[in-house]
PDB file of C-alpha atoms in Angstrom:
ATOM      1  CA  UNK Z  87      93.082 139.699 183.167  1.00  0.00           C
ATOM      2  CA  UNK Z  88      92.987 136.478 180.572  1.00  0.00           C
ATOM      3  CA  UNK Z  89      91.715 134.157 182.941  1.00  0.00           C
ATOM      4  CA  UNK Z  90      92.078 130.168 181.794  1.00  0.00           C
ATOM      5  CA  UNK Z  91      88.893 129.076 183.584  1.00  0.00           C
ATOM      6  CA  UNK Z  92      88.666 125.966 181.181  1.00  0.00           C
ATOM      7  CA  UNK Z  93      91.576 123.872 182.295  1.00  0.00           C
ATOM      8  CA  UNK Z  94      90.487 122.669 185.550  1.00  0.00           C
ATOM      9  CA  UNK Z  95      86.558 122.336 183.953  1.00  0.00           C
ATOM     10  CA  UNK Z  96      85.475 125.549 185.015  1.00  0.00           C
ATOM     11  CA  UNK Z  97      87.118 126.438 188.251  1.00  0.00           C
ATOM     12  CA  UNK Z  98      90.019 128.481 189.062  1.00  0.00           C
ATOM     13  CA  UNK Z  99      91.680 128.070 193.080  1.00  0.00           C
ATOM     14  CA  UNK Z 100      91.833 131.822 194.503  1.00  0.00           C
ATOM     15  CA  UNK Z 101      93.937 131.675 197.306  1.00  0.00           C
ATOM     16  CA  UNK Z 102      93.234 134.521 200.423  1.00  0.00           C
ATOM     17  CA  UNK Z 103      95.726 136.358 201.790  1.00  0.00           C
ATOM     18  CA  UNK Z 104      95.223 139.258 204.336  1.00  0.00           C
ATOM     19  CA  UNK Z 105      96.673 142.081 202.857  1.00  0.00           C
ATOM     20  CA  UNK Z 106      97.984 143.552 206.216  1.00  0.00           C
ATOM     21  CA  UNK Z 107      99.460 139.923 207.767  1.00  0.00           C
ATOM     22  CA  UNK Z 108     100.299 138.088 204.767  1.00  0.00           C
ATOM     23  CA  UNK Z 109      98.832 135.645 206.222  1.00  0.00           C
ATOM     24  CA  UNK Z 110      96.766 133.070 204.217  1.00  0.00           C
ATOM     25  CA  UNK Z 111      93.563 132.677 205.443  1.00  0.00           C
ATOM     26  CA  UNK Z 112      91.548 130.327 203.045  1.00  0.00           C
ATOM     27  CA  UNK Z 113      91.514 128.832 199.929  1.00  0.00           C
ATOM     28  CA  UNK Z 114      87.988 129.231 197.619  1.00  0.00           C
ATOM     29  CA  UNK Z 115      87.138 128.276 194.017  1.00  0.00           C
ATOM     30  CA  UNK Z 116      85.836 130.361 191.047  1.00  0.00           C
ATOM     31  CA  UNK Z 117      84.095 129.931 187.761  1.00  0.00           C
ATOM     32  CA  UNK Z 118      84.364 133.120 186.018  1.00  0.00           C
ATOM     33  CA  UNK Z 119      80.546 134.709 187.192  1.00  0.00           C
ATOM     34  CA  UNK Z 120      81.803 134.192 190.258  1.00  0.00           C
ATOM     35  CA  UNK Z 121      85.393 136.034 189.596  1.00  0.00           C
ATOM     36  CA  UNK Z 122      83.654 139.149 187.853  1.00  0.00           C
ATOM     37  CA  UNK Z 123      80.706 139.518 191.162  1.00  0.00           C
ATOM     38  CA  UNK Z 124      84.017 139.683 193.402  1.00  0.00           C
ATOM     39  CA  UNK Z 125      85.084 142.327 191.013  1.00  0.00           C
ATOM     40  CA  UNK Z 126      81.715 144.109 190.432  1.00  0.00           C
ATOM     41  CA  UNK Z 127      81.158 144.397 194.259  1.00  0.00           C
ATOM     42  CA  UNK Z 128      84.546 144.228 195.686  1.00  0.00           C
ATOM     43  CA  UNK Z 129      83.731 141.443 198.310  1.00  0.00           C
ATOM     44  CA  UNK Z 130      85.202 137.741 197.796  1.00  0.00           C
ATOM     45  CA  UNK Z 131      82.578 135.766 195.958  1.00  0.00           C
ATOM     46  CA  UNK Z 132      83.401 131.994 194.994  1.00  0.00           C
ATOM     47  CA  UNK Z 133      81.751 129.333 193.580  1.00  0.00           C
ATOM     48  CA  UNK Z 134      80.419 126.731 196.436  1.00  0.00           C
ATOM     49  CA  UNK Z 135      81.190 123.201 194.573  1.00  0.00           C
ATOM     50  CA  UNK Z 136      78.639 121.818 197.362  1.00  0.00           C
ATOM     51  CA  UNK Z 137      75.939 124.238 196.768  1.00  0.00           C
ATOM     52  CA  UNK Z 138      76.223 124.875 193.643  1.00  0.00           C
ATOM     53  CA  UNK Z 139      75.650 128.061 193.561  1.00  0.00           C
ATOM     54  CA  UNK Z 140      77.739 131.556 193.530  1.00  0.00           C
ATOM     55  CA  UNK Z 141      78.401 132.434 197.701  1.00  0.00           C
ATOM     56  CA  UNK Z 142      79.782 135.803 198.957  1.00  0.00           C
ATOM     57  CA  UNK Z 143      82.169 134.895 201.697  1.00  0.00           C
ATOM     58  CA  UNK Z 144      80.194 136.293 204.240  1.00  0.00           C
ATOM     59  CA  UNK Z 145      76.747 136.778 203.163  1.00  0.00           C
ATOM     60  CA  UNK Z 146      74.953 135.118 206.283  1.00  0.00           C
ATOM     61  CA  UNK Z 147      77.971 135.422 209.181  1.00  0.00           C
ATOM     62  CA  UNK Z 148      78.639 139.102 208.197  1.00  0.00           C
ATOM     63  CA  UNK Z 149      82.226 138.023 207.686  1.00  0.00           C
ATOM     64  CA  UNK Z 150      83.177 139.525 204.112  1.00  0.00           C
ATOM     65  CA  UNK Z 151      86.333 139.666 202.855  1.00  0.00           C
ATOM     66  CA  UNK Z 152      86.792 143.292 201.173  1.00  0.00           C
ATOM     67  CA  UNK Z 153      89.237 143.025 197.837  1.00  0.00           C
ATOM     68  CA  UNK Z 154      92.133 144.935 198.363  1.00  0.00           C
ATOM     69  CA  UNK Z 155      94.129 143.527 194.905  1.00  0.00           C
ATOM     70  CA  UNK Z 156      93.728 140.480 192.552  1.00  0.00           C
ATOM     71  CA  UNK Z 157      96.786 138.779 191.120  1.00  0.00           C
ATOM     72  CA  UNK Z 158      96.977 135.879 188.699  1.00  0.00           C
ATOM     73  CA  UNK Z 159      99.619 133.434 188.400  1.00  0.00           C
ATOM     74  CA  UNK Z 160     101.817 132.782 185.556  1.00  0.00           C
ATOM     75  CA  UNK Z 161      99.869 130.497 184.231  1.00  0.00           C
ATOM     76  CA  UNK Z 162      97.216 132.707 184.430  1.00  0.00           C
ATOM     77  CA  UNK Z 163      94.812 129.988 186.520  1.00  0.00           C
ATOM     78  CA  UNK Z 164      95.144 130.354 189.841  1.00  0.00           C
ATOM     79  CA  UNK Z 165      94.505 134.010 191.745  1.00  0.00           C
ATOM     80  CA  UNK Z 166      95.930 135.340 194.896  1.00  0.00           C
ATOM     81  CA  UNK Z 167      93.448 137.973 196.370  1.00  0.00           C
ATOM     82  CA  UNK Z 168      94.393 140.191 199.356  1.00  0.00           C
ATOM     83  CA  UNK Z 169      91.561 141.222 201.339  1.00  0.00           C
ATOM     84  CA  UNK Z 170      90.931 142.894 204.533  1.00  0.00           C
ATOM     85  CA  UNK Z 171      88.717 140.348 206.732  1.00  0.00           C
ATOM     86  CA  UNK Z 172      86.055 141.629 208.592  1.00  0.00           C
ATOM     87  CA  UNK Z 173      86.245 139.375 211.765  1.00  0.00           C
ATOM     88  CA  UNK Z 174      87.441 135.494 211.527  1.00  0.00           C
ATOM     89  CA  UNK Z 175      87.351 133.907 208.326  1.00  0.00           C
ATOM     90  CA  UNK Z 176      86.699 129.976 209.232  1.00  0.00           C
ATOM     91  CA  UNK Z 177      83.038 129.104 210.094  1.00  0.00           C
ATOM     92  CA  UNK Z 178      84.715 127.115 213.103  1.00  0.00           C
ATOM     93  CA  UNK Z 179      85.470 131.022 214.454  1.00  0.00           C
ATOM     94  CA  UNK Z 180      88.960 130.682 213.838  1.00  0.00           C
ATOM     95  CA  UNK Z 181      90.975 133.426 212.318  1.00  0.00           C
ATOM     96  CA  UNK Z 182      91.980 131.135 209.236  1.00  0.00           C
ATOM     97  CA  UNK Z 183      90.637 128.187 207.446  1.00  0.00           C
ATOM     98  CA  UNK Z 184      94.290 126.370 208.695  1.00  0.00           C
ATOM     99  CA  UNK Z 185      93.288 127.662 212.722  1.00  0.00           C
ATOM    100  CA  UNK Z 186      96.477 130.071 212.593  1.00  0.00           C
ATOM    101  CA  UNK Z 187      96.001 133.609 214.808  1.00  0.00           C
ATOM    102  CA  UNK Z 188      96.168 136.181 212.186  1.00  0.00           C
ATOM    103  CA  UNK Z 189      97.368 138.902 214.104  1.00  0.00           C
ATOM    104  CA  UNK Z 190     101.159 137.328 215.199  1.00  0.00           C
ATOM    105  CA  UNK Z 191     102.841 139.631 217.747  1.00  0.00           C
ATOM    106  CA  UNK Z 192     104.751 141.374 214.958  1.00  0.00           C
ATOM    107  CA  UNK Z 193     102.287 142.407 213.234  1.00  0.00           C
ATOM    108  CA  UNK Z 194     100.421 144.007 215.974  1.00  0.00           C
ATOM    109  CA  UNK Z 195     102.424 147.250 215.878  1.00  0.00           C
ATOM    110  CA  UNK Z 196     100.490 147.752 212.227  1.00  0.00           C
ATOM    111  CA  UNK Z 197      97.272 147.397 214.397  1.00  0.00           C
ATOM    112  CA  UNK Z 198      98.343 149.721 217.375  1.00  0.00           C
ATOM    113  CA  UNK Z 199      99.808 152.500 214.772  1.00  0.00           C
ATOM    114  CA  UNK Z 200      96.066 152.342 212.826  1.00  0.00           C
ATOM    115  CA  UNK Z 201      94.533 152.393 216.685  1.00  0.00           C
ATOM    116  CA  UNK Z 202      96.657 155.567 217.171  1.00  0.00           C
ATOM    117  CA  UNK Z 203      95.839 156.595 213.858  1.00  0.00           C
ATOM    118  CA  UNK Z 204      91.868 156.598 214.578  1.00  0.00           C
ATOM    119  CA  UNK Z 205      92.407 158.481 217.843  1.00  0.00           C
ATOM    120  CA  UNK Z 206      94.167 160.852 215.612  1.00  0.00           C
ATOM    121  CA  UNK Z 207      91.457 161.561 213.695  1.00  0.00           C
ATOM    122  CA  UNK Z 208      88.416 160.950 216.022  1.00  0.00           C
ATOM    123  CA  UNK Z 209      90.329 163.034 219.102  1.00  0.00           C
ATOM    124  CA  UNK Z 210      88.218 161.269 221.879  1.00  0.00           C
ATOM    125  CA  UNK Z 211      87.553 162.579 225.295  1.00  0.00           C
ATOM    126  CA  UNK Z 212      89.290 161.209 227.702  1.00  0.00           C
ATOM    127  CA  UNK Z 213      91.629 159.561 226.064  1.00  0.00           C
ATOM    128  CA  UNK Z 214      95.610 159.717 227.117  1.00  0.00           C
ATOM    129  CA  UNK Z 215      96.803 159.192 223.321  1.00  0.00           C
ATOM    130  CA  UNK Z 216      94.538 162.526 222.547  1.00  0.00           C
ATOM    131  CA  UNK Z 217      95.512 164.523 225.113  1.00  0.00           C
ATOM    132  CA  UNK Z 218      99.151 163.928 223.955  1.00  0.00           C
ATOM    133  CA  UNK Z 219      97.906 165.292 220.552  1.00  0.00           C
ATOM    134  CA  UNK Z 220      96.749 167.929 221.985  1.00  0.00           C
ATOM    135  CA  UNK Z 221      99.878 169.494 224.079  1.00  0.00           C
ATOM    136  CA  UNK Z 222     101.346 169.259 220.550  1.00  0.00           C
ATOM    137  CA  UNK Z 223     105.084 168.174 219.106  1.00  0.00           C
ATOM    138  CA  UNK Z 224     107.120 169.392 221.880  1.00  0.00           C
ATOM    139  CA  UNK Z 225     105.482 167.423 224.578  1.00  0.00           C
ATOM    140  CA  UNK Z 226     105.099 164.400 222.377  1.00  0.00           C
ATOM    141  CA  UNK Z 227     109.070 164.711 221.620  1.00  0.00           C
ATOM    142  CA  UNK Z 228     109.688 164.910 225.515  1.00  0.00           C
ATOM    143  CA  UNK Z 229     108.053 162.004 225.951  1.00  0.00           C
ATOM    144  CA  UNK Z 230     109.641 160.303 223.725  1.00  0.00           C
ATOM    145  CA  UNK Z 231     112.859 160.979 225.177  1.00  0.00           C
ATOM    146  CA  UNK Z 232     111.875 160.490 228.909  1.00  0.00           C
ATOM    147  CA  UNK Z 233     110.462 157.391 227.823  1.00  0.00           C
ATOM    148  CA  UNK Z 234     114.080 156.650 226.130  1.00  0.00           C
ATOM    149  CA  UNK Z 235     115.787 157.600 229.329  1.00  0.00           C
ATOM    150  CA  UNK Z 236     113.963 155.370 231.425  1.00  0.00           C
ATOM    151  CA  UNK Z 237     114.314 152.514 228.722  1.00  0.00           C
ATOM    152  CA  UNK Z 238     118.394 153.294 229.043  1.00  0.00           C
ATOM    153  CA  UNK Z 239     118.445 152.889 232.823  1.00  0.00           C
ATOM    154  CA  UNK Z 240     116.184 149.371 233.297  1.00  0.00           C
ATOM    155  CA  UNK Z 241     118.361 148.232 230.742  1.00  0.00           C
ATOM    156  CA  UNK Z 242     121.800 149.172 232.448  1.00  0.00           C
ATOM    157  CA  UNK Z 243     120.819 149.145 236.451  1.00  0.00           C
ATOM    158  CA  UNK Z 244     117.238 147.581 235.959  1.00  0.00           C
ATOM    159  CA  UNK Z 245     115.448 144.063 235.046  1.00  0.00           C
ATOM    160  CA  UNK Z 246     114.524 142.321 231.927  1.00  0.00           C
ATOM    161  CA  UNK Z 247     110.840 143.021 233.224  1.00  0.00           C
ATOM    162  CA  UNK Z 248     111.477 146.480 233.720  1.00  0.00           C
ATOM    163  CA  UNK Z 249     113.197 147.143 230.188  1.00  0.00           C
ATOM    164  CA  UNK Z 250     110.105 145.634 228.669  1.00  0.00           C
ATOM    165  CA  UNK Z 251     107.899 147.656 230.053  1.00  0.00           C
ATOM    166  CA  UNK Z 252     110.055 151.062 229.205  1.00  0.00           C
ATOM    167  CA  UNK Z 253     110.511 150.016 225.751  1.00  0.00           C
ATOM    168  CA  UNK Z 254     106.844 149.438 225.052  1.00  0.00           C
ATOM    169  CA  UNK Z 255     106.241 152.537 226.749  1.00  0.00           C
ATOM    170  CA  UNK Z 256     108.679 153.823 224.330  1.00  0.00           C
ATOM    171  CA  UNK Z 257     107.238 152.644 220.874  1.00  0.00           C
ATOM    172  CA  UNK Z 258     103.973 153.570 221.928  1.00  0.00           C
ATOM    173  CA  UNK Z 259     105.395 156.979 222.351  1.00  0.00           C
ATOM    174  CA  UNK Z 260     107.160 156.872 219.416  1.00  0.00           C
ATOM    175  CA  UNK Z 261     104.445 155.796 217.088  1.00  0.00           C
ATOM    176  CA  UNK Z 262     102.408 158.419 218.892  1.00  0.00           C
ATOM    177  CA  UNK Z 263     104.685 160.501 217.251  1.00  0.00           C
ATOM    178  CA  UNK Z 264     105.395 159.167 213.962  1.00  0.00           C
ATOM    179  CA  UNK Z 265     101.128 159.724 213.559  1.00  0.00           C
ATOM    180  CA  UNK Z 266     101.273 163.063 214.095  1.00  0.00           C
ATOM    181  CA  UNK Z 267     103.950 163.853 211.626  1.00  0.00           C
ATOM    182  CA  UNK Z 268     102.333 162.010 209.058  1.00  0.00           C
ATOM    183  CA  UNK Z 269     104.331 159.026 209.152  1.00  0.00           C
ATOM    184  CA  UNK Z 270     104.153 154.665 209.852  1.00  0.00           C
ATOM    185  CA  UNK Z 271     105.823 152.066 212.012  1.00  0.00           C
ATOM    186  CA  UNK Z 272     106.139 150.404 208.329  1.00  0.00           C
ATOM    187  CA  UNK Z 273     108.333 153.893 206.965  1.00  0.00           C
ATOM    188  CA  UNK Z 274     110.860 152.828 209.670  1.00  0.00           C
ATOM    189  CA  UNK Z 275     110.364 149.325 208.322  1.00  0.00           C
ATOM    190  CA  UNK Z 276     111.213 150.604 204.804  1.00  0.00           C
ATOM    191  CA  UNK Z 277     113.920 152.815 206.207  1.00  0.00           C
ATOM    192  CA  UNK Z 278     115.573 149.839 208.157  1.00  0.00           C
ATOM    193  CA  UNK Z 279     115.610 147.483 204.932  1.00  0.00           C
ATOM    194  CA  UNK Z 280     116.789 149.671 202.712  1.00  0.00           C
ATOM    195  CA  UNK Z 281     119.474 150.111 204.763  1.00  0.00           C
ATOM    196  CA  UNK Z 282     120.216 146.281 205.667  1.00  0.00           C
ATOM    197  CA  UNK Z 283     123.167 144.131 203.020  1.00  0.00           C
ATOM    198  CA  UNK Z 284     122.633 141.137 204.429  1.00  0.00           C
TER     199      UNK Z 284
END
């Protein structure tokens, strides 16, 4: 990347983006030591124009923000890094350095479906989403569908409180499912797009 750290005297903007939201969480500066530490260690570093000094986002709160990608702009003086945070990114404690939630309600079946994911893999005591791995396809298929019956009749003879509660109990089924035949909430996502004209 042909970085043109020389037009603004030295400093590039690098804008933050979560790289699961898309949300934007902060906006840093860089002079180029500071752009090739973020790439030598793979954590955000920027320039601090008060301290004068290079600053890893995160080096005294714990809160780093791992690189995911880099992208420059056409210009080629301005970046766009996606990161995954590790915990808020604003020294107020706020999720963003513009006090937006990160995690909108959307987005938190990505969050749930890596949740199910973990029990997946980990296979905790105790836990109903394991158990449900371990009875195996068939049973996870059944509930799926008795979850899908139940969704069917609060939504013809039921209430609006009651199909809520069926439905969720229904895509938490259903991405309890999708895990364990290898798949995402986001391939259904992909699916549905593809699909859509407009």
């Amino acid at each position: 990347m042909n970085l043109d750290f020389e037009k603004a005297g030295g400093l590039i903007p690098a804008i933050i983006q979560d790289d699961k939201t898309n949300k934007v969480l902060m906006l840093g500066f860089m002079n180029e030591e500071a752009y090739k530490k973020t790439l030598e260690i793979g954590k955000v570093t920027f320039f601090s124009r008060t301290r004068k000094r290079l600053w890893t986002k995160g080096e005294e709160s714990g809160n780093f923000l791992n690189v995911v990608s880099i992208l420059d702009d056409c210009d080629k003086d301005t970046l766009l890094i996606k990161v995954n945070p590790v915990g808020p990114v604003c020294h107020t404690g706020s999720d963003t350095c513009f006090n937006e939630q990160n995690v909108d309600d959307l987005s938190f079946l990505k969050t749930l479906q890596d949740f199910i994911d973990k029990r997946y893999q980990e296979m905790p005591e105790g836990s109903y989403t394991t158990s449900l791995f371990n009875k195996g396809i068939n049973r996870i298929a059944q509930k799926v569908g008795e979850e899908a019956v139940e969704s069917v009749i609060e939504a013809t003879n039921g209430t609006i409180g009651g199909l809520r509660y069926e439905a969720s109990d229904l895509l938490y089924h259903l991405i309890v499912l999708l895990t364990y035949k290898g798949m995402r909430i986001e391939d259904l996502a992909k699916e549905l797009k593809s699909r859509h004209k407009g």
